[in-house]
Coordinates of C-alpha atoms and ligand atoms in Angstrom, one line a residue:
X1 CA 90.3 138.0 290.4
X2 CA 87.0 136.5 291.8
X3 CA 84.5 138.9 293.2
X4 CA 84.0 138.6 296.9
X5 CA 80.4 137.9 297.9
X6 CA 79.2 139.3 301.3
X7 CA 76.0 137.4 302.2
X8 CA 73.5 138.8 304.7
X9 CA 71.4 135.8 305.5
X10 CA 68.1 136.9 306.7
X11 CA 67.7 139.9 304.4
X12 CA 68.7 138.0 301.3
X13 CA 66.1 135.3 301.0
X14 CA 62.9 136.9 300.0
X15 CA 60.0 135.2 301.8
X16 CA 56.6 136.6 302.4
X17 CA 54.1 135.1 304.8
X18 CA 52.1 132.5 302.9
X19 CA 48.4 133.1 302.2
X20 CA 45.9 131.6 304.6
X21 CA 43.1 130.1 302.4
X22 CA 39.6 131.4 303.1
X23 CA 38.3 127.9 303.7
X24 CA 40.4 126.1 306.2
X25 CA 40.5 122.5 305.1
X26 CA 41.7 120.1 307.9
X27 CA 44.9 118.1 307.0
X28 CA 44.0 114.6 305.7
X29 CA 47.4 113.1 305.8
X30 CA 47.7 113.0 302.1
X31 CA 48.9 116.2 300.4
X32 CA 50.0 116.2 296.8
X33 CA 51.8 119.0 294.9
X34 CA 51.1 120.1 291.4
X35 CA 53.3 117.1 290.1
X36 CA 51.4 114.7 292.3
X37 CA 54.2 114.2 294.7
X38 CA 53.1 113.6 298.3
X39 CA 54.6 115.6 301.2
X40 CA 56.6 112.9 303.2
X41 CA 59.9 114.3 304.4
X42 CA 60.6 117.5 306.3
X43 CA 64.2 118.8 306.8
X44 CA 64.5 121.2 309.7
X45 CA 67.6 123.4 309.9
X46 CA 68.2 124.2 313.6
X47 CA 71.2 126.5 313.1
X48 CA 72.9 128.4 310.2
X49 CA 76.3 128.0 312.0
X50 CA 79.0 125.4 311.4
X51 CA 82.4 124.7 312.7
X52 CA 83.6 123.5 309.3
X53 CA 84.1 125.6 306.1
X54 CA 83.5 123.0 303.4
X55 CA 84.2 124.7 300.1
X56 CA 81.1 123.3 298.4
X57 CA 78.8 124.7 301.1
X58 CA 80.4 127.4 303.3
X59 CA 83.6 128.6 301.5
X60 CA 85.8 130.4 303.9
X61 CA 86.3 133.5 301.7
X62 CA 82.6 134.2 302.0
X63 CA 81.8 132.8 305.4
X64 CA 84.7 134.4 307.2
X65 CA 84.9 136.2 310.5
X66 CA 83.0 139.2 309.1
X67 CA 80.0 137.0 308.2
X68 CA 76.8 137.8 310.0
X69 CA 75.0 134.7 311.3
X70 CA 71.4 134.8 312.4
X71 CA 70.7 136.3 315.8
X72 CA 69.3 133.8 318.3
X73 CA 66.1 135.8 318.6
X74 CA 65.3 135.2 315.0
X75 CA 65.7 131.4 315.3
X76 CA 62.5 129.3 315.8
X77 CA 62.4 128.2 319.4
X78 CA 62.1 124.5 320.1
X79 CA 58.4 124.9 321.0
X80 CA 57.8 126.7 317.7
X81 CA 59.7 124.0 315.7
X82 CA 57.6 121.3 317.3
X83 CA 54.3 123.2 316.7
X84 CA 55.1 123.6 313.0
X85 CA 56.5 120.0 312.7
X86 CA 53.3 118.6 314.2
X87 CA 51.3 120.4 311.4
X88 CA 53.5 118.9 308.7
X89 CA 53.0 115.4 310.3
X90 CA 49.3 116.0 310.1
X91 CA 49.8 116.6 306.4
X92 CA 51.5 113.2 306.0
X93 CA 55.2 113.8 306.9
X94 CA 56.7 110.5 308.1
X95 CA 60.3 111.5 308.3
X96 CA 61.9 114.5 310.0
X97 CA 65.6 115.2 309.4
X98 CA 67.4 117.7 311.7
X99 CA 70.1 119.6 309.8
X100 CA 72.0 122.9 309.9
X101 CA 74.7 124.3 309.5
X102 CA 75.9 121.8 312.1
X103 CA 72.8 120.8 314.1
X104 CA 74.9 119.5 317.1
X105 CA 76.1 123.1 317.7
X106 CA 72.5 124.1 318.7
X107 CA 72.4 124.0 322.5
X108 CA 70.3 121.4 324.3
X109 CA 69.4 119.8 321.0
X110 CA 68.5 116.6 322.9
X111 CA 65.5 118.5 324.3
X112 CA 64.2 119.2 320.9
X113 CA 64.8 115.6 319.8
X114 CA 62.8 114.4 322.8
X115 CA 60.0 116.8 322.0
X116 CA 59.9 115.7 318.4
X117 CA 60.2 112.0 319.2
X118 CA 57.0 112.4 321.4
X119 CA 55.0 113.5 318.3
X120 CA 52.5 110.9 317.2
X121 CA 53.5 109.7 313.7
X122 CA 51.2 109.8 310.6
X123 CA 48.7 106.9 310.5
X124 CA 49.9 105.6 313.8
X125 CA 53.4 104.9 312.4
X126 CA 56.4 105.9 314.5
X127 CA 57.9 109.2 313.2
X128 CA 61.3 108.5 311.5
X129 CA 63.5 111.0 313.3
X130 CA 67.0 111.4 311.9
X131 CA 69.8 113.9 311.8
X132 CA 72.7 114.9 309.5
X133 CA 75.9 115.9 311.2
X134 CA 79.5 116.5 310.2
X135 CA 80.4 114.2 313.1
X136 CA 82.8 116.6 314.8
X137 CA 81.1 116.3 318.3
X138 CA 79.1 113.1 317.6
X139 CA 81.3 111.0 319.9
X140 CA 80.2 113.1 322.9
X141 CA 76.5 113.4 321.9
X142 CA 75.5 110.0 320.4
X143 CA 74.3 108.2 323.5
X144 CA 72.3 111.2 324.7
X145 CA 70.7 111.7 321.3
X146 CA 69.7 108.1 321.2
X147 CA 68.3 108.3 324.8
X148 CA 66.3 111.4 323.7
X149 CA 64.6 109.4 320.9
X150 CA 66.7 110.0 317.8
X151 CA 66.4 107.0 315.5
X152 CA 69.3 107.3 313.1
X153 CA 72.2 109.6 312.0
X154 CA 73.8 110.5 308.7
X155 CA 77.4 111.6 308.9
X156 CA 79.0 113.8 306.2
X157 CA 82.6 112.6 305.6
X158 CA 84.5 113.5 302.5
X159 CA 87.7 111.5 303.0
X160 CA 89.4 109.0 305.3
X161 CA 92.8 110.5 304.6
X162 CA 93.5 113.0 307.3
X163 CA 95.3 115.6 305.2
X164 CA 92.6 115.6 302.5
X165 CA 89.8 115.7 305.1
X166 CA 91.4 118.7 306.8
X167 CA 91.7 120.4 303.4
X168 CA 88.0 119.6 302.6
X169 CA 86.6 120.9 305.9
X170 CA 89.0 123.9 305.8
X171 CA 89.0 124.0 309.6
X172 CA 92.0 121.7 310.1
X173 CA 89.6 119.2 311.9
X174 CA 91.1 115.7 312.3
X175 CA 89.3 112.8 310.6
X176 CA 89.9 110.5 313.6
X177 CA 87.4 112.5 315.7
X178 CA 84.7 112.0 313.1
X179 CA 85.5 108.3 312.7
X180 CA 85.3 107.9 316.5
X181 CA 81.9 109.7 316.3
X182 CA 80.6 107.1 313.8
X183 CA 81.8 104.3 316.1
X184 CA 80.0 105.9 319.0
X185 CA 76.8 106.3 317.0
X186 CA 77.0 102.6 316.0
X187 CA 77.5 101.6 319.7
X188 CA 74.6 103.9 320.7
X189 CA 72.3 102.1 318.3
X190 CA 71.8 105.0 315.9
X191 CA 72.2 102.8 312.9
X192 CA 72.1 101.8 310.2
X193 CA 74.5 104.7 309.8
X194 CA 74.7 106.6 306.5
X195 CA 77.9 108.2 305.6
X196 CA 77.7 110.9 302.9
X197 CA 80.7 111.8 300.8
X198 CA 80.5 114.8 298.4
X199 CA 82.8 113.9 295.5
X200 CA 84.6 116.8 293.8
X201 CA 86.7 115.8 290.8
X202 CA 90.3 116.7 291.3
X203 CA 89.8 117.4 295.0
X204 CA 88.9 114.1 296.8
X205 CA 87.8 111.6 294.1
X206 CA 91.0 109.6 294.8
X207 CA 89.3 108.9 298.2
X208 CA 86.4 106.9 296.7
X209 CA 88.1 103.5 297.0
X210 CA 89.8 104.2 300.4
X211 CA 86.3 105.2 301.8
X212 CA 84.7 102.0 300.3
X213 CA 87.5 99.9 301.8
X214 CA 87.1 101.6 305.2
X215 CA 83.4 101.0 305.6
X216 CA 82.9 97.7 303.6
X217 CA 81.9 94.9 306.0
X218 CA 80.2 97.3 308.5
X219 CA 76.5 98.1 308.8
X220 CA 77.1 101.4 307.0
X221 CA 75.5 102.8 303.9
X222 CA 78.3 104.8 302.2
X223 CA 76.8 107.3 299.7
X224 CA 78.6 109.3 297.1
X225 CA 77.0 112.6 296.3
X226 CA 77.7 114.4 293.0
X227 CA 79.1 117.9 293.6
X228 CA 76.1 120.3 293.2
X229 CA 75.6 123.9 292.3
X230 CA 73.8 124.7 295.6
X231 CA 73.6 128.3 296.7
X232 CA 75.5 131.0 295.0
X233 CA 78.9 131.0 296.7
X234 CA 80.7 127.7 296.0
X235 CA 82.0 128.6 292.5
X236 CA 80.5 125.4 291.0
X237 CA 81.8 124.1 287.7
X238 CA 80.5 121.1 285.7
X239 CA 84.1 119.9 285.1
X240 CA 84.5 119.3 288.8
X241 CA 81.5 117.0 288.9
X242 CA 82.4 113.3 288.8
X243 CA 79.4 111.4 287.5
X244 CA 78.1 108.7 289.8
X245 CA 78.4 106.2 287.0
X246 CA 82.1 106.6 287.1
X247 CA 82.1 106.3 290.9
X248 CA 80.4 102.9 290.7
X249 CA 82.7 101.8 287.9
X250 CA 85.7 102.5 290.0
X251 CA 84.4 100.6 293.0
X252 CA 83.1 97.7 290.9
X253 CA 86.7 97.2 289.5
X254 CA 87.7 96.1 293.1
X255 CA 84.4 94.9 294.7
X256 CA 81.6 93.0 292.9
X257 CA 78.3 94.9 293.5
X258 CA 74.7 93.9 293.3
X259 CA 71.8 96.4 292.9
X260 CA 69.4 97.0 295.8
X261 CA 65.9 98.5 295.6
X262 CA 65.0 101.9 297.0
X263 CA 64.5 101.7 300.8
X264 CA 61.6 104.1 300.8
X265 CA 59.5 106.1 298.3
X266 CA 61.4 109.3 297.3
X267 CA 64.7 107.7 298.2
X268 CA 67.4 109.9 296.7
X269 CA 70.1 107.3 296.5
X270 CA 70.7 104.4 294.0
X271 CA 71.9 101.5 296.1
X272 CA 74.2 98.5 295.8
X273 CA 75.3 95.8 298.2
X274 CA 78.6 94.0 298.1
X275 CA 78.0 90.8 296.1
X276 CA 80.4 88.7 298.1
X277 CA 78.5 86.6 300.5
X278 CA 78.4 87.6 304.1
X279 CA 79.9 91.1 303.5
X280 CA 77.9 93.8 305.3
X281 CA 77.5 97.3 304.2
X282 CA 76.3 99.0 301.0
X283 CA 77.2 101.9 298.7
X284 CA 74.9 104.4 297.1
X285 CA 75.0 107.3 294.7
X286 CA 73.0 110.6 294.8
X287 CA 73.2 112.0 291.3
X288 CA 71.4 115.4 291.3
X289 CA 73.4 116.6 288.3
X290 CA 73.6 113.6 286.0
X291 CA 70.5 111.6 287.0
X292 CA 67.9 114.0 288.5
X293 CA 65.3 112.5 290.9
X294 CA 62.8 115.3 291.1
X295 CA 60.0 113.1 289.8
X296 CA 59.3 111.7 293.3
X297 CA 60.8 114.4 295.4
X298 CA 58.7 114.6 298.6
X299 CA 60.9 116.9 300.6
X300 CA 60.1 120.2 302.2
X301 CA 62.7 122.3 304.1
X302 CA 62.3 124.6 307.0
X303 CA 65.1 127.2 307.5
X304 CA 66.5 128.1 310.9
X305 CA 64.2 131.0 311.3
X306 CA 61.1 129.4 309.9
X307 CA 61.0 129.9 306.2
X308 CA 59.6 127.1 304.2
X309 CA 61.6 126.2 301.0
X310 CA 60.2 123.6 298.5
X311 CA 63.5 122.8 296.8
X312 CA 67.2 122.7 297.7
X313 CA 67.8 125.1 294.8
X314 CA 65.0 127.5 295.6
X315 CA 65.6 131.2 295.8
X316 CA 62.3 132.1 297.5
X317 CA 60.7 130.9 300.7
X318 CA 57.5 131.2 302.6
X319 CA 57.7 132.8 306.0
X320 CA 55.9 130.5 308.4
X321 CA 57.4 132.2 311.4
X322 CA 55.4 135.3 310.5
X323 CA 52.2 133.2 311.0
X324 CA 53.5 131.5 314.1
X325 CA 54.5 134.7 315.8
X326 CA 51.6 136.7 314.2
X327 CA 48.9 134.8 316.1
X328 CA 47.6 132.5 313.4
X329 CA 45.9 129.3 314.7
X330 CA 47.1 125.8 314.0
X331 CA 44.3 125.3 311.5
X332 CA 45.3 128.5 309.7
X333 CA 49.0 127.6 309.6
X334 CA 48.2 124.0 308.5
X335 CA 46.0 125.4 305.7
X336 CA 48.7 127.8 304.6
X337 CA 51.2 125.0 304.4
X338 CA 48.7 122.9 302.4
X339 CA 48.2 125.6 299.9
X340 CA 51.9 126.2 299.4
X341 CA 52.6 122.5 298.9
X342 CA 49.7 122.0 296.5
X343 CA 51.1 124.8 294.3
X344 CA 54.6 123.4 294.3
X345 CA 56.1 122.6 290.9
X346 CA 59.8 122.6 291.7
X347 CA 62.1 120.3 289.7
X348 CA 65.3 122.2 289.5
X349 CA 67.7 119.3 288.8
X350 CA 65.6 118.3 285.8
X351 CA 65.7 121.8 284.4
X352 CA 69.1 122.8 285.6
X353 CA 70.6 124.3 282.4
X354 CA 67.3 125.9 281.4
X355 CA 66.8 127.4 284.9
X356 CA 70.4 128.8 284.8
X357 CA 69.7 130.5 281.5
X358 CA 66.3 131.9 282.6
X359 CA 67.3 133.0 286.2
X360 CA 66.3 136.7 286.7
X361 CA 69.2 139.0 287.5
X362 CA 69.9 139.1 291.2
X363 CA 67.9 136.0 292.0
X364 CA 70.0 134.0 294.4
X365 CA 69.6 130.3 295.2
X366 CA 69.4 129.6 298.9
X367 CA 72.6 128.5 300.7
X368 CA 72.8 124.9 301.9
X369 CA 74.1 125.9 305.4
X370 CA 70.8 127.8 305.8
X371 CA 68.3 125.1 304.9
X372 CA 70.3 121.9 305.3
X373 CA 71.4 119.5 302.5
Ligands
SF4_1 S1 66.2 119.6 292.8 FE1 64.6 120.3 294.1 S2 62.8 119.2 293.4 FE2 64.5 118.2 292.5 S3 65.0 116.5 293.9 FE3 66.3 118.3 294.5 S4 65.0 119.3 296.1 FE4 63.7 117.9 295.0

């Protein structure tokens, strides 16, 4: 019998307020961590809630009706999010991704999008503002998000077969609604659309080819994500991981593929286009388990209530909200962020087995619904 885990979100993740360095050095737009990786990408979780219960992220037996989600008062307000985000941009962040939980569940999200879109980008470049959603209410929201200033969307979709999709989201949610959401996002100009499929061997791997057939020929980047040991509640097992190499092999048996270069520094996906002339679309693989990409990981994550995490697999954060609500100045908060990043040495995926072996008792990795994927 598996042990039931009751998670209490905001008490569980230890996070102390980061130190404010004695000498406040103004951000220069180039901040390197201890492995010389620049800070370029900020993921902001705007809610810990979701209307799906995907087993690899929010398994229903843990995140059930007794689960305590964060009270609204503990969430960063839109004004606080924009203030902190502007300090990250000053440190060189060029891309902001809004995540969750399911970000479209946060009320008036368009207002936050408009406030972030108004931020001047680093070095005069336009800020790359994007969002990851499960697509459940995207059809209703796409046009307004675009009008507010959102640039692109990524939609999580684990199957095109309705029965398998309903099983994967464990909320009996129909796939047709998500597919219509993707169409609406394309019409609204939120492309190129990325579609992320988490592949779990024995659960939905038979959907790899149907997904490729469905999106081939459209301006969509279909990415296959290896099932990961994120958090501490999804019961991850290595034998349920289907290596990306096998995913590509399966597709290449039906469609000729040609490799593509990374679209930006720190890109997590390996990419291929369809070799047949005139066929739009591409596929990609994100292989955190079999082909770690920590060496150029330039991502920071801000949790829903303002804790800074430096890795998807971290178990400890840095409480920026304490500084924001504690009266610290922008210069002090920026300097604190700078110091935290400069000391960063995270590379969990490269050290996975060693980290597992060495993890102190009771240390829990942060849950994905809390800091976004
Ligand atoms: S495991 Fe951590 S350090 Fe490595 S790529 Fe993922 S988020 Fe970055």
